[in-house]
């Protein structure tokens, strides 16, 4: 597991039913591209987060396939429709098999 | 910095596009790519893509050692068919966005981004 991986997510605490809200996510991760070399000229192996998903009450909002060209500390901003009260679940999948999750609840009304 | 000459990966870009579209024609309108004309730091270049009616948008950096950047797949609860992120660009190059629309057609756009300091490690 990459060290010090911390997800941060910005979701409004409440919305109207059917409202479209903007979500921002950031996760601290080196996103080692596999293109860099160390001081001895050896290639540093690739180690990235390769997929990010956002779901609301189990239904998909966005599912992103990520490549090494994504910057360090990957950032995403996107919109979601909120049909009812419930939970957003955000999941990041690491090359090394680690899975990082964050859940944010939202109320309606 | 390790970089390939500009255009060295062109065939790969074509292959990636063919894989995504199945060889279908691409319209010149229908997808928007918003990016700075000049990126001082190639390690973190803000880009936004938008394509109303898209089920997926693929982004390619044609001048990077490996061109794929990412593919955004929109689910039923996507509030818009748009997303913003930050990407690495090794050198000045064209960034391409291709949208797969829900009616089965495809749209393509590209933008040249001038990079002052490459984001290709070192």
mmCIF file of C-alpha atoms in Angstrom:
data_model
loop_
_atom_site.group_PDB
_atom_site.id
_atom_site.type_symbol
_atom_site.label_atom_id
_atom_site.label_comp_id
_atom_site.label_asym_id
_atom_site.label_seq_id
_atom_site.Cartn_x
_atom_site.Cartn_y
_atom_site.Cartn_z
ATOM 1 C CA UNK A 1 0.000 0.000 0.000
ATOM 2 C CA UNK A 2 1.292 3.423 -0.877
ATOM 3 C CA UNK A 3 1.907 5.381 2.301
ATOM 4 C CA UNK A 4 -0.126 8.308 3.526
ATOM 5 C CA UNK A 5 -2.994 7.865 1.104
ATOM 6 C CA UNK A 6 -5.799 10.131 2.299
ATOM 7 C CA UNK A 7 -9.002 10.732 0.365
ATOM 8 C CA UNK A 8 -10.692 14.109 0.631
ATOM 9 C CA UNK A 9 -14.159 14.698 -0.767
ATOM 10 C CA UNK A 10 -16.352 17.785 -0.937
ATOM 11 C CA UNK A 11 -20.090 17.022 -1.089
ATOM 12 C CA UNK A 12 -22.914 19.356 -0.007
ATOM 13 C CA UNK A 13 -24.665 18.188 3.178
ATOM 14 C CA UNK A 14 -28.147 18.673 1.737
ATOM 15 C CA UNK A 15 -29.886 19.078 -1.596
ATOM 16 C CA UNK A 16 -33.351 19.241 -3.138
ATOM 17 C CA UNK A 17 -34.718 15.998 -4.572
ATOM 18 C CA UNK A 18 -33.528 15.752 -8.177
ATOM 19 C CA UNK A 19 -30.951 18.518 -7.763
ATOM 20 C CA UNK A 20 -27.644 18.365 -9.612
ATOM 21 C CA UNK A 21 -24.715 18.965 -7.289
ATOM 22 C CA UNK A 22 -20.990 19.359 -7.928
ATOM 23 C CA UNK A 23 -18.574 17.005 -6.199
ATOM 24 C CA UNK A 24 -14.826 17.494 -5.815
ATOM 25 C CA UNK A 25 -12.456 14.692 -4.827
ATOM 26 C CA UNK A 26 -8.750 14.630 -4.110
ATOM 27 C CA UNK A 27 -6.635 11.738 -2.891
ATOM 28 C CA UNK A 28 -3.006 12.014 -1.820
ATOM 29 C CA UNK A 29 -1.017 9.504 -3.848
ATOM 30 C CA UNK A 30 2.362 9.725 -5.618
ATOM 31 C CA UNK A 31 1.008 8.223 -8.871
ATOM 32 C CA UNK A 32 4.456 6.878 -9.783
ATOM 33 C CA UNK A 33 4.270 6.812 -13.568
ATOM 34 C CA UNK A 34 6.813 4.106 -14.343
ATOM 35 C CA UNK A 35 8.649 6.650 -16.542
ATOM 36 C CA UNK A 36 10.979 8.041 -13.888
ATOM 37 C CA UNK A 37 14.424 6.801 -13.027
ATOM 38 C CA UNK A 38 16.188 6.785 -9.669
ATOM 39 C CA UNK A 39 19.675 8.150 -9.003
ATOM 40 C CA UNK A 40 21.272 4.961 -10.323
ATOM 41 C CA UNK A 41 19.390 5.076 -13.615
ATOM 42 C CA UNK A 42 16.982 2.300 -12.711
ATOM 43 C CA UNK A 43 13.349 2.755 -13.715
ATOM 44 C CA UNK A 44 11.102 3.307 -10.707
ATOM 45 C CA UNK A 45 8.231 0.830 -11.132
ATOM 46 C CA UNK A 46 4.774 2.134 -11.944
ATOM 47 C CA UNK A 47 2.488 2.429 -8.923
ATOM 48 C CA UNK A 48 -0.725 4.353 -9.522
ATOM 49 C CA UNK A 49 -4.406 4.440 -8.706
ATOM 50 C CA UNK A 50 -5.913 2.952 -11.856
ATOM 51 C CA UNK A 51 -9.636 3.425 -11.268
ATOM 52 C CA UNK A 52 -11.962 5.810 -9.443
ATOM 53 C CA UNK A 53 -15.692 5.312 -8.970
ATOM 54 C CA UNK A 54 -18.474 7.376 -7.431
ATOM 55 C CA UNK A 55 -21.830 5.794 -6.584
ATOM 56 C CA UNK A 56 -24.973 7.068 -4.924
ATOM 57 C CA UNK A 57 -27.089 4.480 -3.082
ATOM 58 C CA UNK A 58 -25.391 1.809 -5.181
ATOM 59 C CA UNK A 59 -26.006 3.464 -8.556
ATOM 60 C CA UNK A 60 -23.116 4.723 -10.668
ATOM 61 C CA UNK A 61 -22.353 8.434 -11.013
ATOM 62 C CA UNK A 62 -18.958 8.179 -12.703
ATOM 63 C CA UNK A 63 -16.369 5.459 -13.273
ATOM 64 C CA UNK A 64 -12.944 6.668 -14.377
ATOM 65 C CA UNK A 65 -10.199 4.538 -15.898
ATOM 66 C CA UNK A 66 -6.933 6.183 -14.870
ATOM 67 C CA UNK A 67 -3.525 5.987 -16.558
ATOM 68 C CA UNK A 68 -0.048 7.124 -15.458
ATOM 69 C CA UNK A 69 -0.663 10.517 -17.122
ATOM 70 C CA UNK A 70 -2.975 11.444 -14.242
ATOM 71 C CA UNK A 71 -1.190 13.895 -11.954
ATOM 72 C CA UNK A 72 0.118 13.175 -8.469
ATOM 73 C CA UNK A 73 -2.702 13.496 -5.917
ATOM 74 C CA UNK A 74 -5.469 12.780 -8.463
ATOM 75 C CA UNK A 75 -8.255 15.360 -8.509
ATOM 76 C CA UNK A 76 -11.718 15.026 -10.004
ATOM 77 C CA UNK A 77 -14.625 17.405 -10.252
ATOM 78 C CA UNK A 78 -17.964 16.197 -11.635
ATOM 79 C CA UNK A 79 -21.732 16.542 -11.233
ATOM 80 C CA UNK A 80 -24.215 14.136 -9.671
ATOM 81 C CA UNK A 81 -27.985 13.987 -9.574
ATOM 82 C CA UNK A 82 -29.426 13.458 -6.085
ATOM 83 C CA UNK A 83 -32.790 11.652 -6.410
ATOM 84 C CA UNK A 84 -33.260 11.035 -2.679
ATOM 85 C CA UNK A 85 -31.415 11.112 0.631
ATOM 86 C CA UNK A 86 -28.607 8.626 0.951
ATOM 87 C CA UNK A 87 -24.911 7.958 0.733
ATOM 88 C CA UNK A 88 -22.272 8.756 -1.825
ATOM 89 C CA UNK A 89 -19.557 6.145 -1.903
ATOM 90 C CA UNK A 90 -16.204 6.977 -3.464
ATOM 91 C CA UNK A 91 -13.681 4.235 -4.217
ATOM 92 C CA UNK A 92 -10.097 4.394 -5.487
ATOM 93 C CA UNK A 93 -8.341 1.235 -6.731
ATOM 94 C CA UNK A 94 -4.537 1.053 -6.352
ATOM 95 C CA UNK A 95 -2.208 -0.953 -8.616
ATOM 96 C CA UNK A 96 -1.026 -2.810 -5.500
ATOM 97 C CA UNK A 97 -4.533 -4.099 -4.764
ATOM 98 C CA UNK A 98 -5.323 -1.546 -2.068
ATOM 99 C CA UNK A 99 -8.800 -0.050 -2.135
ATOM 100 C CA UNK A 100 -9.500 3.318 -0.539
ATOM 101 C CA UNK A 101 -13.090 4.263 0.316
ATOM 102 C CA UNK A 102 -14.905 7.345 1.509
ATOM 103 C CA UNK A 103 -18.629 7.706 2.246
ATOM 104 C CA UNK A 104 -20.544 10.991 2.451
ATOM 105 C CA UNK A 105 -24.213 11.244 3.427
ATOM 106 C CA UNK A 106 -26.586 13.797 1.994
ATOM 107 C CA UNK A 107 -30.058 14.771 3.199
ATOM 108 C CA UNK A 108 -32.906 15.928 0.988
ATOM 109 C CA UNK A 109 -35.421 18.674 1.709
ATOM 110 C CA UNK B 1 13.860 13.691 -18.758
ATOM 111 C CA UNK B 2 13.140 10.767 -21.002
ATOM 112 C CA UNK B 3 10.988 11.714 -23.941
ATOM 113 C CA UNK B 4 10.109 10.278 -27.276
ATOM 114 C CA UNK B 5 10.288 12.522 -30.323
ATOM 115 C CA UNK B 6 7.046 14.283 -31.175
ATOM 116 C CA UNK B 7 4.854 12.023 -33.257
ATOM 117 C CA UNK B 8 6.699 8.830 -32.278
ATOM 118 C CA UNK B 9 3.574 7.432 -30.696
ATOM 119 C CA UNK B 10 1.151 8.509 -33.440
ATOM 120 C CA UNK B 11 0.345 4.948 -34.479
ATOM 121 C CA UNK B 12 -0.471 4.077 -30.914
ATOM 122 C CA UNK B 13 -2.833 7.041 -30.706
ATOM 123 C CA UNK B 14 -4.593 5.847 -33.858
ATOM 124 C CA UNK B 15 -4.832 2.340 -32.446
ATOM 125 C CA UNK B 16 -6.284 3.591 -29.184
ATOM 126 C CA UNK B 17 -8.850 5.670 -31.051
ATOM 127 C CA UNK B 18 -9.775 2.714 -33.284
ATOM 128 C CA UNK B 19 -10.171 0.518 -30.225
ATOM 129 C CA UNK B 20 -12.474 3.067 -28.568
ATOM 130 C CA UNK B 21 -14.607 3.866 -31.614
ATOM 131 C CA UNK B 22 -14.482 0.541 -33.430
ATOM 132 C CA UNK B 23 -13.297 2.514 -36.452
ATOM 133 C CA UNK B 24 -16.466 4.638 -36.637
ATOM 134 C CA UNK B 25 -16.416 8.164 -38.075
ATOM 135 C CA UNK B 26 -16.078 10.989 -35.575
ATOM 136 C CA UNK B 27 -17.966 14.281 -35.732
ATOM 137 C CA UNK B 28 -15.985 17.514 -35.295
ATOM 138 C CA UNK B 29 -18.546 18.937 -32.872
ATOM 139 C CA UNK B 30 -20.227 17.559 -29.787
ATOM 140 C CA UNK B 31 -17.321 17.361 -27.393
ATOM 141 C CA UNK B 32 -15.519 20.222 -25.670
ATOM 142 C CA UNK B 33 -12.011 20.097 -24.221
ATOM 143 C CA UNK B 34 -11.059 23.012 -21.995
ATOM 144 C CA UNK B 35 -7.368 23.405 -21.233
ATOM 145 C CA UNK B 36 -4.818 26.205 -20.877
ATOM 146 C CA UNK B 37 -2.982 27.307 -24.027
ATOM 147 C CA UNK B 38 0.225 27.411 -22.040
ATOM 148 C CA UNK B 39 0.961 25.125 -19.107
ATOM 149 C CA UNK B 40 3.991 26.260 -17.152
ATOM 150 C CA UNK B 41 4.148 23.012 -15.186
ATOM 151 C CA UNK B 42 3.545 19.842 -17.186
ATOM 152 C CA UNK B 43 3.211 17.845 -13.988
ATOM 153 C CA UNK B 44 -0.245 19.184 -13.292
ATOM 154 C CA UNK B 45 -2.250 20.610 -16.167
ATOM 155 C CA UNK B 46 -5.953 21.271 -15.497
ATOM 156 C CA UNK B 47 -8.271 19.913 -18.198
ATOM 157 C CA UNK B 48 -12.055 19.656 -18.464
ATOM 158 C CA UNK B 49 -14.118 17.616 -20.887
ATOM 159 C CA UNK B 50 -17.806 17.942 -21.693
ATOM 160 C CA UNK B 51 -20.038 16.157 -24.201
ATOM 161 C CA UNK B 52 -23.815 16.329 -23.750
ATOM 162 C CA UNK B 53 -25.318 12.887 -24.302
ATOM 163 C CA UNK B 54 -22.024 11.081 -23.875
ATOM 164 C CA UNK B 55 -21.753 7.727 -22.151
ATOM 165 C CA UNK B 56 -17.952 7.936 -22.082
ATOM 166 C CA UNK B 57 -15.153 10.392 -22.886
ATOM 167 C CA UNK B 58 -11.585 9.242 -23.533
ATOM 168 C CA UNK B 59 -8.611 11.621 -23.211
ATOM 169 C CA UNK B 60 -5.277 11.037 -24.967
ATOM 170 C CA UNK B 61 -2.021 12.957 -24.681
ATOM 171 C CA UNK B 62 -0.538 12.406 -28.143
ATOM 172 C CA UNK B 63 2.972 13.550 -27.177
ATOM 173 C CA UNK B 64 3.393 11.524 -23.985
ATOM 174 C CA UNK B 65 5.515 8.346 -23.811
ATOM 175 C CA UNK B 66 2.226 6.516 -23.238
ATOM 176 C CA UNK B 67 -0.712 8.449 -24.728
ATOM 177 C CA UNK B 68 -3.659 7.188 -22.614
ATOM 178 C CA UNK B 69 -4.694 9.637 -19.888
ATOM 179 C CA UNK B 70 -8.050 8.322 -18.752
ATOM 180 C CA UNK B 71 -11.593 7.444 -19.716
ATOM 181 C CA UNK B 72 -14.622 8.912 -17.956
ATOM 182 C CA UNK B 73 -17.643 6.573 -17.967
ATOM 183 C CA UNK B 74 -20.859 8.320 -16.948
ATOM 184 C CA UNK B 75 -23.477 6.422 -14.924
ATOM 185 C CA UNK B 76 -27.239 6.920 -14.611
ATOM 186 C CA UNK B 77 -26.769 9.454 -11.799
ATOM 187 C CA UNK B 78 -24.192 11.615 -13.578
ATOM 188 C CA UNK B 79 -25.494 15.182 -13.222
ATOM 189 C CA UNK B 80 -23.778 16.241 -16.432
ATOM 190 C CA UNK B 81 -21.571 14.597 -18.992
ATOM 191 C CA UNK B 82 -18.547 16.574 -17.909
ATOM 192 C CA UNK B 83 -15.561 16.179 -15.628
ATOM 193 C CA UNK B 84 -12.403 18.030 -14.653
ATOM 194 C CA UNK B 85 -9.049 16.649 -13.609
ATOM 195 C CA UNK B 86 -5.303 17.362 -13.702
ATOM 196 C CA UNK B 87 -2.936 15.573 -16.055
ATOM 197 C CA UNK B 88 0.762 15.202 -16.876
ATOM 198 C CA UNK B 89 2.137 16.360 -20.198
ATOM 199 C CA UNK B 90 5.701 15.489 -21.181
ATOM 200 C CA UNK B 91 6.050 18.248 -23.739
ATOM 201 C CA UNK B 92 4.114 20.665 -25.944
ATOM 202 C CA UNK B 93 1.526 18.563 -27.740
ATOM 203 C CA UNK B 94 -2.053 18.003 -28.854
ATOM 204 C CA UNK B 95 -4.440 16.589 -26.289
ATOM 205 C CA UNK B 96 -7.369 14.715 -27.814
ATOM 206 C CA UNK B 97 -10.825 14.043 -26.348
ATOM 207 C CA UNK B 98 -13.196 11.553 -27.950
ATOM 208 C CA UNK B 99 -16.789 11.174 -26.784
ATOM 209 C CA UNK B 100 -18.924 8.095 -27.225
ATOM 210 C CA UNK B 101 -22.479 9.344 -27.481
ATOM 211 C CA UNK B 102 -25.575 7.459 -26.377
ATOM 212 C CA UNK B 103 -26.920 7.440 -29.952
ATOM 213 C CA UNK B 104 -23.933 5.306 -30.973
ATOM 214 C CA UNK B 105 -21.967 8.080 -32.704
ATOM 215 C CA UNK B 106 -18.607 9.547 -31.761
ATOM 216 C CA UNK B 107 -17.214 13.071 -31.545
ATOM 217 C CA UNK B 108 -13.605 14.244 -31.459
ATOM 218 C CA UNK B 109 -11.787 17.411 -30.537
ATOM 219 C CA UNK B 110 -8.217 18.371 -29.759
ATOM 220 C CA UNK B 111 -6.287 21.248 -28.242
ATOM 221 C CA UNK B 112 -2.626 22.166 -28.455
ATOM 222 C CA UNK B 113 -1.101 22.791 -25.055
ATOM 223 C CA UNK B 114 2.288 24.458 -24.853
ATOM 224 C CA UNK B 115 4.297 23.026 -21.962
ATOM 225 C CA UNK B 116 7.114 25.036 -20.384
ATOM 226 C CA UNK B 117 8.446 22.363 -18.008
ATOM 227 C CA UNK B 118 7.698 18.767 -18.971
ATOM 228 C CA UNK B 119 5.904 16.483 -16.550
ATOM 229 C CA UNK B 120 7.623 13.255 -17.485
ATOM 230 C CA UNK B 121 9.656 12.573 -14.404
ATOM 231 C CA UNK B 122 13.418 12.769 -14.588
#
